[in-house]
XYZ file of C-alpha atoms in Angstrom:
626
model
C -47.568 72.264 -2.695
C -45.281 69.244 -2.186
C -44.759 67.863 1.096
C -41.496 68.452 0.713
C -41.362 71.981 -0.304
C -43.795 72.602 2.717
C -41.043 71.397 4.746
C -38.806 73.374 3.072
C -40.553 76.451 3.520
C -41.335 75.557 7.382
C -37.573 75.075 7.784
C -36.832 78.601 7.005
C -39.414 80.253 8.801
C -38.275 78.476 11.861
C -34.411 79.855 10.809
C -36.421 83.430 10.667
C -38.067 83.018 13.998
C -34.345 82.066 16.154
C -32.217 84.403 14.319
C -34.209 87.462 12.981
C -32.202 87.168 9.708
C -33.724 85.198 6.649
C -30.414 82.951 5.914
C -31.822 80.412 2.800
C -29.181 77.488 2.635
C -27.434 76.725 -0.793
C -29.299 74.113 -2.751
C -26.998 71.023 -2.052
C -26.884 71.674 1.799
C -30.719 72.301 1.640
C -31.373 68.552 -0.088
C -28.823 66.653 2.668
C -30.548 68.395 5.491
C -34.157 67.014 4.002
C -32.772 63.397 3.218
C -31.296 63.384 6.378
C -34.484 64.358 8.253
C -36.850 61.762 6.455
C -34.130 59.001 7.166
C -35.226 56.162 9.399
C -33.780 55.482 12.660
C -31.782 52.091 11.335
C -30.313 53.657 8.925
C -28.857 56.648 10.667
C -27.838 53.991 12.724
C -26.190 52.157 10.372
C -24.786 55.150 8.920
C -23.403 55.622 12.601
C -21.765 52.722 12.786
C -20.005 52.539 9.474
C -18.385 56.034 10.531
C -17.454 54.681 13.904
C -15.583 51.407 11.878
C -14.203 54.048 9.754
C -12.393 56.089 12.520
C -11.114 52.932 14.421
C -9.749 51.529 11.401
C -7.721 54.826 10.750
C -6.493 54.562 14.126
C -5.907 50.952 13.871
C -2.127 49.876 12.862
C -2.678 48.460 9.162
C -2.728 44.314 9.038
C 0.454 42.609 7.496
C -0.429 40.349 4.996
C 2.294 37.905 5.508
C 3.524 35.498 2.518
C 2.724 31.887 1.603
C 5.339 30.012 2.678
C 5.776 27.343 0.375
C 6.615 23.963 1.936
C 8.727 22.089 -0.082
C 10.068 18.346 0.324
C 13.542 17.515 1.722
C 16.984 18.334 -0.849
C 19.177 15.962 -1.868
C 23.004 16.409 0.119
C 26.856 16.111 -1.058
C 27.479 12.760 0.846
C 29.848 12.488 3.457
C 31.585 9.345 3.468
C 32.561 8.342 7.135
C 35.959 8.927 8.181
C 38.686 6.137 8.812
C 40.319 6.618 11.774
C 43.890 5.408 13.163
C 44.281 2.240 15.285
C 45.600 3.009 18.582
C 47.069 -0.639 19.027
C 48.911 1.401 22.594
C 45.106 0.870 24.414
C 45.391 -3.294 24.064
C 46.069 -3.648 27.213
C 48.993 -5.706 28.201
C 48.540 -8.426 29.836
C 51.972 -8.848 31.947
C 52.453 -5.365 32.458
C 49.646 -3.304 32.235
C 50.075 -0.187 30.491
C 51.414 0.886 26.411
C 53.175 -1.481 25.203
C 55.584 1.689 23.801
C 58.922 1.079 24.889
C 58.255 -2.235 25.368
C 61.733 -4.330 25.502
C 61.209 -7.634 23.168
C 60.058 -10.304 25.277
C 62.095 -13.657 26.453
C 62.086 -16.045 23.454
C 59.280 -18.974 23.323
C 57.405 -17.564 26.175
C 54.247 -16.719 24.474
C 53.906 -16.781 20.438
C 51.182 -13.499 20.525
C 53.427 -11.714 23.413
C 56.579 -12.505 21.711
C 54.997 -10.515 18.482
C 53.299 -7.574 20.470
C 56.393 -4.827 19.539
C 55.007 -5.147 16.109
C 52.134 -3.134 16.790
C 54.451 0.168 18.175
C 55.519 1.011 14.519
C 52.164 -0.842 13.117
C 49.891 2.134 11.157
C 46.279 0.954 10.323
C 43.017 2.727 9.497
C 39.652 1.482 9.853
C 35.819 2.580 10.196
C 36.186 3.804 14.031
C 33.551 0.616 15.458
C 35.836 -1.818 13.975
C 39.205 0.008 15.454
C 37.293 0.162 18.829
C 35.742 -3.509 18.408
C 39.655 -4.734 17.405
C 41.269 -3.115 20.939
C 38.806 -4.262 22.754
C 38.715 -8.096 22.045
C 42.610 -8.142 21.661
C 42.478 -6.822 25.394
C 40.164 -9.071 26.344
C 41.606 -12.185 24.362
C 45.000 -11.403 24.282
C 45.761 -14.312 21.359
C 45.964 -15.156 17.624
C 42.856 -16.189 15.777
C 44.319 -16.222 12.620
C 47.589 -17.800 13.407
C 49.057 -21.000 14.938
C 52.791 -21.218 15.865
C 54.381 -19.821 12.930
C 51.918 -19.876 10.219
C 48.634 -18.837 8.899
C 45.839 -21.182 9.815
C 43.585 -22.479 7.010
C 40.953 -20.683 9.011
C 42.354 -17.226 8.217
C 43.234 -18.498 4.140
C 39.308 -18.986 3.828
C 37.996 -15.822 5.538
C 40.677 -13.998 2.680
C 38.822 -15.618 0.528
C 35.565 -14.283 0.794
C 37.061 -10.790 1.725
C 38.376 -10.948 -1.729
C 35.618 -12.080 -3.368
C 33.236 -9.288 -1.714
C 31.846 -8.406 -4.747
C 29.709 -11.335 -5.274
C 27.351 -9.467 -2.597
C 27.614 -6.231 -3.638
C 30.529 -5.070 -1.508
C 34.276 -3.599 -2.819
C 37.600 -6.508 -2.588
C 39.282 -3.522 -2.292
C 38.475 -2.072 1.005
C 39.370 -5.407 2.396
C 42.395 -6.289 1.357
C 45.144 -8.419 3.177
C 48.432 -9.714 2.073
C 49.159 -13.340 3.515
C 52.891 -13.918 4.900
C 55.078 -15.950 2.430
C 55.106 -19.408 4.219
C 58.798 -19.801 4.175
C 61.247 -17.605 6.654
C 64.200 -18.522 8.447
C 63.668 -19.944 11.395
C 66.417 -18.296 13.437
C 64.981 -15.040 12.750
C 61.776 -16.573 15.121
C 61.093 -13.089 16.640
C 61.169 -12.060 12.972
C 58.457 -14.016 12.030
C 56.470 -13.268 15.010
C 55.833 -9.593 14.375
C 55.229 -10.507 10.487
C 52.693 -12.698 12.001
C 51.022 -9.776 14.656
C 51.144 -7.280 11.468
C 49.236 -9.750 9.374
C 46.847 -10.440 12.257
C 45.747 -7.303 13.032
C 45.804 -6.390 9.588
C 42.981 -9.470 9.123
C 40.985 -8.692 11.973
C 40.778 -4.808 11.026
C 39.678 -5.735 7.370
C 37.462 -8.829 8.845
C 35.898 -6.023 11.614
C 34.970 -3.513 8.524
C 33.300 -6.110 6.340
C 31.260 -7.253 9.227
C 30.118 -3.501 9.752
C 29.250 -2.991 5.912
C 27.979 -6.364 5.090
C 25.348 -5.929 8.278
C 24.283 -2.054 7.734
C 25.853 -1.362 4.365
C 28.829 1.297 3.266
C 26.641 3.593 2.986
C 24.388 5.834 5.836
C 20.943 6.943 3.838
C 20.056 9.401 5.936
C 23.225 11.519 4.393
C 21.744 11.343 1.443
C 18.609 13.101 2.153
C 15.926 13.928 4.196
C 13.735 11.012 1.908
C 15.637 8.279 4.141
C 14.599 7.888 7.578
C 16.083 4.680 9.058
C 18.461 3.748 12.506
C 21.492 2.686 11.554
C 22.461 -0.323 12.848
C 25.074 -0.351 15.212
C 26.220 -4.218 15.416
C 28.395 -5.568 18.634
C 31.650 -5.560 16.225
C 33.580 -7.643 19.344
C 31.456 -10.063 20.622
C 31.062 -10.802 16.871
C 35.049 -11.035 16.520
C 35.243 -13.287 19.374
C 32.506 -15.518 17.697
C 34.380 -15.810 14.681
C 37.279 -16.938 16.345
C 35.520 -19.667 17.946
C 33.603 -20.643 14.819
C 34.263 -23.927 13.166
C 33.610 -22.261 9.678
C 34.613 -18.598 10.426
C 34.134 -17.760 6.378
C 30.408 -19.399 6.155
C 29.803 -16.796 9.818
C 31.663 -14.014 7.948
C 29.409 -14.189 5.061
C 26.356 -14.271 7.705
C 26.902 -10.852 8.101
C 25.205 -9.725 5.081
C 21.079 -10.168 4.872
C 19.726 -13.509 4.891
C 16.682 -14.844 3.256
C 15.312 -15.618 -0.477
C 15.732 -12.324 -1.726
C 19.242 -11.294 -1.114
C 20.005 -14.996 -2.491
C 18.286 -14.501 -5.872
C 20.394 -11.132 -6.470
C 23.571 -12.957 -5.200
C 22.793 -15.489 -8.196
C 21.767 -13.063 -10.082
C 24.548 -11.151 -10.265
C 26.907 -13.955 -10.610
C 24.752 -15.053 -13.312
C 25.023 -11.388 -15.261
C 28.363 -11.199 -15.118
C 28.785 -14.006 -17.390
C 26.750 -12.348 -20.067
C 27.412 -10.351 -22.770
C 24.196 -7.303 -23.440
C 23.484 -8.700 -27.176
C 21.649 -7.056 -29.652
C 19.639 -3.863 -28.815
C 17.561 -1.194 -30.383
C 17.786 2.031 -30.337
C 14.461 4.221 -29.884
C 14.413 7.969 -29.178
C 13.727 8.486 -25.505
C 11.140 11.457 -26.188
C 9.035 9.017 -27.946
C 5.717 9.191 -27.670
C 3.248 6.838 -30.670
C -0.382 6.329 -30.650
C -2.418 5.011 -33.049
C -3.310 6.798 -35.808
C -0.213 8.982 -35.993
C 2.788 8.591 -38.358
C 6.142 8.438 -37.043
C 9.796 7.596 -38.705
C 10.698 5.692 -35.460
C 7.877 2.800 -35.846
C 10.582 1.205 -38.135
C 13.192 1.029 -34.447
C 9.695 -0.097 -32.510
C 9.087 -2.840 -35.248
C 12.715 -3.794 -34.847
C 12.563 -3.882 -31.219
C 9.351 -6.356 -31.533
C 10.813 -8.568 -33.018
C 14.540 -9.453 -30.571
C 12.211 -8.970 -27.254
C 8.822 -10.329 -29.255
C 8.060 -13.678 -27.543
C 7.915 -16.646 -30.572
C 4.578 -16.928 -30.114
C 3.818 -13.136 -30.576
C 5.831 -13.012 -33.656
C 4.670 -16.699 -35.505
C 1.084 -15.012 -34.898
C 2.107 -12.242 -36.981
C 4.695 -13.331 -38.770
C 2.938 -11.950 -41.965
C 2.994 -8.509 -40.851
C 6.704 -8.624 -39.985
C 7.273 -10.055 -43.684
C 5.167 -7.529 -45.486
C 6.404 -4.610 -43.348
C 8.982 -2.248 -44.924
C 9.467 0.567 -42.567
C 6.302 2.523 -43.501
C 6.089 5.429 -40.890
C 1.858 5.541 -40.269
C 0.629 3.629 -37.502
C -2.228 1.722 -38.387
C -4.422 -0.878 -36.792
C -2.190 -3.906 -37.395
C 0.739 -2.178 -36.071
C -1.475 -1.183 -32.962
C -2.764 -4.661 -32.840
C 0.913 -5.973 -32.989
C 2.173 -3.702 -29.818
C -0.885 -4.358 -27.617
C 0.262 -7.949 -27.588
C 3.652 -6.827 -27.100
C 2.540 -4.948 -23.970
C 0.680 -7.487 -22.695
C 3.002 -9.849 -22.225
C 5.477 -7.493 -20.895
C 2.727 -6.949 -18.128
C 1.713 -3.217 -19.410
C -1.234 -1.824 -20.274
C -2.051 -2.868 -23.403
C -3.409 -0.016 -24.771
C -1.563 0.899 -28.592
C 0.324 3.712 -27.146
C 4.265 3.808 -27.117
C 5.198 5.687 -24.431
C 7.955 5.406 -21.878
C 6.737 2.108 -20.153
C 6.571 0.639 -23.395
C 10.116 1.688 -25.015
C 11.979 0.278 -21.898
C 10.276 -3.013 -22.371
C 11.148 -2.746 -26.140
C 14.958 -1.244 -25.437
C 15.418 -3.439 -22.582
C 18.471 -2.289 -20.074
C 21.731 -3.614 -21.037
C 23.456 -5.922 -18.267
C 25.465 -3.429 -16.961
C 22.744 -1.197 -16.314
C 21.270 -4.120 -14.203
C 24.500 -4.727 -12.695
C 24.425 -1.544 -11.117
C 20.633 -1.793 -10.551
C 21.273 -5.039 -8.551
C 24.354 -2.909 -7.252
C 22.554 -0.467 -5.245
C 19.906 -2.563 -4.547
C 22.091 -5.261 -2.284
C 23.295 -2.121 -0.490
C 19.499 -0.495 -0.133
C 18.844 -4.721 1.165
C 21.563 -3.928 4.258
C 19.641 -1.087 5.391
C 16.604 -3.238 5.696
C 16.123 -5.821 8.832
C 19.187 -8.588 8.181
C 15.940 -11.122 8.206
C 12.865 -10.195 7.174
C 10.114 -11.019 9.251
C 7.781 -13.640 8.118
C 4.412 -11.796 8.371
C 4.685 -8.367 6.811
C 4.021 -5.437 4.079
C 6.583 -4.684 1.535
C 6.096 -1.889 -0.927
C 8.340 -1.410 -3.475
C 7.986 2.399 -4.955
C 9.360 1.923 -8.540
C 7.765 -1.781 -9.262
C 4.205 0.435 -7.963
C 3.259 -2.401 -5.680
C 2.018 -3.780 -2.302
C 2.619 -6.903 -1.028
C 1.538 -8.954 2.246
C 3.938 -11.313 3.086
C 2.818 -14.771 4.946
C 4.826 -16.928 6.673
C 7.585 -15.834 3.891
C 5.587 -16.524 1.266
C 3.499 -14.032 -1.170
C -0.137 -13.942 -0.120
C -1.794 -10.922 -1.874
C -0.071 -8.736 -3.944
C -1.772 -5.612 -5.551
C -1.136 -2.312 -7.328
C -0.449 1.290 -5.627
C 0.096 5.018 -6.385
C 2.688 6.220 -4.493
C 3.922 10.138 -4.274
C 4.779 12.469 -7.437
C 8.538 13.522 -7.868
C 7.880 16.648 -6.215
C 6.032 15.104 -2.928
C 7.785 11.504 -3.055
C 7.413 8.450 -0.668
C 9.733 8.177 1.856
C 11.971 5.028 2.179
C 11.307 3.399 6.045
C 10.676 0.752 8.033
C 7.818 0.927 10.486
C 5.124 -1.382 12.110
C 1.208 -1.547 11.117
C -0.555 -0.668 14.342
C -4.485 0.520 13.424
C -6.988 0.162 10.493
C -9.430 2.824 10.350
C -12.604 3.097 8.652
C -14.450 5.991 7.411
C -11.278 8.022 7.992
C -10.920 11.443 8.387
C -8.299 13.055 6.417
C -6.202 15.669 8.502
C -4.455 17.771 5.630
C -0.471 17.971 5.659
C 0.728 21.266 6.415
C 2.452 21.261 2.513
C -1.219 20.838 0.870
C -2.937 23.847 3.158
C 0.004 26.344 2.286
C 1.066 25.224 -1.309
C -2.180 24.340 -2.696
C -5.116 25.484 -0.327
C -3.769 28.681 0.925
C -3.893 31.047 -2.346
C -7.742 30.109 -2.533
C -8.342 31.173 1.248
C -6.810 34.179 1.173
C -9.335 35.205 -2.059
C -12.274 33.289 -0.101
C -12.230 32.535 2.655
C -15.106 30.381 3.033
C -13.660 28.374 0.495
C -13.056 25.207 3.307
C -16.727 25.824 4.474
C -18.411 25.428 1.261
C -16.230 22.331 0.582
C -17.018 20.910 4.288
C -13.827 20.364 5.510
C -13.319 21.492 9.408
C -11.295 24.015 10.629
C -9.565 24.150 13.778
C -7.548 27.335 15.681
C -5.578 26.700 18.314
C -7.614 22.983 18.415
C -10.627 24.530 18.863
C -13.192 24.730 16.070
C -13.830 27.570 13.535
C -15.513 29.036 10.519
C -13.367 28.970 7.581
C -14.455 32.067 6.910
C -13.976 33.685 10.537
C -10.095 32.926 9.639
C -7.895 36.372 8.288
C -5.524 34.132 6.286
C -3.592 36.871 5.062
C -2.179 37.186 8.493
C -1.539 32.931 8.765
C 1.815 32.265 8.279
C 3.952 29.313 8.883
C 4.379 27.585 12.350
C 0.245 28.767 12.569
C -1.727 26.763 14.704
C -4.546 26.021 12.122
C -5.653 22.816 11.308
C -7.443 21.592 8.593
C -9.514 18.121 8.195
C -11.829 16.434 6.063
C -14.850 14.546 7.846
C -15.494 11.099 6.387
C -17.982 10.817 3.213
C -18.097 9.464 0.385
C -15.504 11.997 -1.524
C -13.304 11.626 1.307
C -9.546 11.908 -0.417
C -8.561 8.901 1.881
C -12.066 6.747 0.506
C -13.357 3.844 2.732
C -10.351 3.381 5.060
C -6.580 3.595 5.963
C -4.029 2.178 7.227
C -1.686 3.069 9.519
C 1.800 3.165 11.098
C 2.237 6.014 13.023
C 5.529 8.261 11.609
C 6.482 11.538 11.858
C 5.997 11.698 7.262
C 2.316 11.293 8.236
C 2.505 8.395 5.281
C 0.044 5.409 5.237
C -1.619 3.193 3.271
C -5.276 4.652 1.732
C -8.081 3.810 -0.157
C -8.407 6.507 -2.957
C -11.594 7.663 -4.943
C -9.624 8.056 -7.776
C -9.718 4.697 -9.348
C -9.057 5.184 -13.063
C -5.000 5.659 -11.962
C -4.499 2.328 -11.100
C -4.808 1.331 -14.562
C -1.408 3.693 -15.557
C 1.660 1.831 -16.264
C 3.283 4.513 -14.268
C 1.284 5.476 -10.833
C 3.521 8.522 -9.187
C 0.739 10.783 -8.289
C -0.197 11.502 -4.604
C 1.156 13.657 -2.183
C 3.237 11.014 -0.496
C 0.738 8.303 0.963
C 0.304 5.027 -0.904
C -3.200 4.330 -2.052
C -4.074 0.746 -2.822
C -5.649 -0.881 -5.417
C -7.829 -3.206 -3.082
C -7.515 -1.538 0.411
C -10.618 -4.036 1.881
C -8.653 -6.889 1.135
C -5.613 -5.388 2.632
C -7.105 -4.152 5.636
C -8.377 -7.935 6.038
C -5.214 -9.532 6.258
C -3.460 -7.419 8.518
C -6.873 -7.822 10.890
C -6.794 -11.270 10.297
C -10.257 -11.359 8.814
C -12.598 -11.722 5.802
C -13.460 -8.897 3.058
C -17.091 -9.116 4.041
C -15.963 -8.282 7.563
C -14.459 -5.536 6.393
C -17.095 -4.769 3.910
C -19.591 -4.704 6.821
C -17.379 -2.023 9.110
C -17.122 0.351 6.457
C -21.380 0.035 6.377
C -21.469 1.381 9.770
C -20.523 4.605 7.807
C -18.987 5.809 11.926
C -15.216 6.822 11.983
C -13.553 3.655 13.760
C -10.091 2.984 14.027
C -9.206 -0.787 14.998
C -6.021 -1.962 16.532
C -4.194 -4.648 14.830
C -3.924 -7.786 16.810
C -0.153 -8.385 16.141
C 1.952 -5.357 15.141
C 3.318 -6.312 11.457
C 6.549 -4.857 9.640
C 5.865 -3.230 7.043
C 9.157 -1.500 4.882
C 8.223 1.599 2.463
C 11.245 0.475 0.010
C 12.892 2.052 -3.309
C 14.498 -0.842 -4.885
C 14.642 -0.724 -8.673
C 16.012 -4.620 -8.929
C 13.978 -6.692 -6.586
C 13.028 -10.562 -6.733
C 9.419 -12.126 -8.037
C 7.891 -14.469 -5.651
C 9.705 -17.097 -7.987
C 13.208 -15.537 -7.450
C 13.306 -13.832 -10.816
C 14.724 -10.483 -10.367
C 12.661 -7.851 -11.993
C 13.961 -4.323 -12.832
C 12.543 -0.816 -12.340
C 12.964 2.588 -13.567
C 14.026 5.062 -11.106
C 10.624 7.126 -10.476
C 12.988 9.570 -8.026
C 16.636 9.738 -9.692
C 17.310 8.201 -6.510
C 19.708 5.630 -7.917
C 22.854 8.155 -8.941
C 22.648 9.621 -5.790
C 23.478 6.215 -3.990
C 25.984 5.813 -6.945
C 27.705 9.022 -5.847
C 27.727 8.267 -2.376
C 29.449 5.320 -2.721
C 32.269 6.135 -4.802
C 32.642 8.938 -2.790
C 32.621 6.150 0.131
C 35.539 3.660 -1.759
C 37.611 7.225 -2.508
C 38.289 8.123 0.972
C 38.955 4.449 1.217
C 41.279 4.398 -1.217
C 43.424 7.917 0.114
């Protein structure tokens, strides 16, 4: 017999013996009761335990899973011009009688040329930006006199300040918002009083217009931050009457007017260049379908457009080389090797990569823009310039989004200039001034709130040991955690959980960064993803701006050598390094911007960002105009 059946049997002689009554359990009941009894202890333990978890979870209230939020960038906004307000010419305060001058009787004759015209300004109806009607009270208070009159007439002072008020558009600003009739210079001389408040009407009229060209020549027409949350700058708020009073006292009051707007070699080289565009026609231009996308090998009816196109912007070099190929060609759609051959050299002089293919990079160099496209190019980018510093410092870091580049900037001059990948459409670069304060090496990279919910979070909340394996650290509350200790369906946003990557060598931030504390968390990065650098068109990070040569970056705003650099990054430590001097450095969007040579180049608008600025300013020179 079985051990088992012996127990079986010894089982129900036992039942026998306690109840008198032979009671022989069903079959099923019979085989639980003998697993049950040849069971270790740890497993009826365990056994134990799982039916303890599985009565406190039934009594447990049942976990929300909350929702990924997803984190998107700031919207573009309907811009809101500012509003012009009414002159309140009764606050100049009068200077015999203090008070309005409402109700004022007209004064004695030839007691005061500026007193004798004040009634003028009772009945006198002006609007202006409301710093310049504030900046015109409170001079004419304080300087109760004409500065653009003498005696009777107009002074030759006030003739040339009209002058460049009219002739505002040579830097990018509208004639029309500054506009100013001049009194004929003949009257009749009994009528004295007459002339007088002519005179005070044409005065204030001046000084209003002179006030609001001051204000948008220094900090431009427009206010960026309006336009959306991508814009992130002060806006400059200029002493309007101290500048008024200067102007009066200038011995060239046009050459200080035209001061106002931003000084230095760049803002020159688009004055000229404008000037010089306007006295262009566009010339002769190919069409090329903008979907176009050619690489070798393929056949394609538009190669016939691209060959045309070759040959206007072709240098004559480029086409004497192959002037046999342009003879023998006769629209044939396959693109072979010559053809291929032919367009690399095209690219390469137009500074692309030359690799055969003819994709968007390449048609705009072969389509060119016409000259009113860089009109308005050059347009928007004189009133992008008045949002900048109105001189730029001599020692600092300009990066320009849609030329793709990063430049150091030495006593004015160009001293190392190199490629970058700045932010995709969806996670673009903000446009800001700020100052380089620390270089760090071996970084750490403390992932943006955007990339844990939008990209990381869906992974987590499937495994959540997903961070661990990866070896990025995990924080909760600041203090540190086990990815996988986390219930992420219950994070939400607003959650205090951090995530960060420890230095290595597939660190997303590479070797070193470098910073300028802001509240985008942007900086400047090394990347381990080098092959992008070689793209004609480098939108492609999350925001930050990697650089092409971040060692030799890192050495000029440290004011030392590569190898010094070369040798801090060996230490493999995290080390962050304060910059001696704090430098400028301006993360621009200009899409016309000056070479070191003063050429202005022209760039295509990675973010659309250009017909928003349009918008916003003719819906700036429309409440003007009402």
């Amino acid at each position: 017999m079985s051990i088992k059946m012996r127990a079986g049997v010894a089982m129900i002689a036992i039942a026998v013996t306690f109840t008198g009554v032979v009671s022989v359990p069903p079959p099923v009941q019979a085989q639980g009761l003998l697993d049950a009894l040849f069971k270790n202890p740890a497993q009826r333990n365990r056994e134990r335990l799982a039916r303890q978890r599985a009565r406190e979870e039934a009594a447990a209230p049942p976990v929300v899973t909350k929702p990924i939020p997803r984190i998107s960038g700031p919207s573009y906004r309907t811009y809101k011009p500012d509003a012009l307000v009414k002159v309140d010419f009764s606050k100049i305060a009068d200077p015999v009688v203090t008070g309005s001058i409402d109700g004022l009787d007209l004064p004695p004759l030839g007691i005061d040329p500026f007193l004798e015209g004040r009634p003028a300004l009772a009945d006198l109806s002006l609007k202006a930006l409301p710093e310049a009607a504030d900046a015109v009270i409170e001079h004419y208070s304080a300087n109760p006199d004409y500065i653009w009159v003498a005696g009777t007439s107009v002074t030759g002072h006030a003739r040339a300040v009209i002058e460049v008020l009219e002739t505002a558009d040579r830097v990018g600003l509208s004639p029309a918002d500054y506009m100013v009739e001049v009194p004929a210079d003949g009257f009749d001389i009994t009528r004295g009083t007459e002339r007088q408040k002519e005179l005070m009407v044409f005065e204030m009229k001046l000084s209003v217009a002179v006030a609001n060209y001051m204000l948008d020549a220094t900090r431009g027409r427009i206010d960026p931050n309006r336009i959306s949350g991508y814009h992130d700058f002060k806006r400059k708020s200029p002493d309007l009457a101290k500048q008024l009073e200067a102007l009066a006292k200038a011995a060239d009051p046009a050459e200080a007017l035209l001061a106002q707007n931003p000084q230095g070699g760049h803002f020159e080289a688009m004055k000229a260049e404008l000037k010089r565009l306007k006295d262009l026609d566009d010339g002769a231009r190919i069409a090329i379908a903008q979907d176009l996308m050619l690489k070798p090998g393929q056949s394609n009816p538009e190669l016939s457009n691209v060959m045309a196109a070759i040959a206007i912007k072709g240098s004559d070099a480029l086409k004497a080389d192959n002037a046999l190929l342009f003879a023998s060609y006769a629209g044939k759609p396959e693109y072979d090797s010559e053809l291929v051959s032919l367009v690399k050299g095209f690219q390469k002089e137009a500074g692309l990569t030359p690799d055969g293919v003819v994709g968007p990079a390449t048609r705009r160099a072969l389509v060119g823009i016409t000259n009113a496209d860089k009109i308005e190019k050059l347009l928007l980018s004189m009133e992008r310039a008045r949002w900048l510093p109105g001189v730029l410092a001599a020692k600092r870091v300009f990066i320009n989004q849609p030329a793709y580049t990063a430049t150091y900037y030495e006593a004015g001059k160009s001293d190392l200039s190199m490629r970058v990948v700045v932010g995709t459409r969806a996670n673009q670069t903000n446009f800001f001034d700020d100052e380089i304060e620390i270089v760090e090496f071996n970084p750490y990279w403390g992932v943006p709130q955007s990339i844990i919910f939008n990209e990381m979070m869906p992974k987590l909340r499937s495994d959540p040991s997903y961070l661990d394996r990866l070896g990025y650290e995990v924080t909760l509350g600041g203090k540190r955690v086990s990815s996988s200790n986390i219930n992420w369906s219950t994070v939400g946003r607003g959650s205090n959980v951090g995530v960060r990557q420890p230095p290595s060598n597939g660190n997303a931030l590479g070797e070193l960064k470098i910073l300028f504390p802001n509240r985008h968390a942007i900086y400047m990065h090394d990347t381990p993803s080098k092959s992008l650098f070689e793209r004609d068109t480098r939108a492609y990070s999350h925001g930050c701006i990697r650089l092409q040569d971040p060692r030799a970056m890192a050495a000029k705003v440290l004011g030392t050598t590569v190898d010094d650099i070369g040798s801090q990054i060996a230490g493999g430590q995290n080390k962050p390094v304060s910059v001696p001097h704090k430098i400028p450095v301006h993360v621009a969007y200009f899409t016309a911007w000056p070479d070191d040579d003063g050429t202005v180049e022209y760039f295509a608008d990675v973010y659309g960002r250009d017909s928003y600025l349009r918008k916003a300013i003719d819906a700036t020179e429309a409440a003007r105009a009402s």
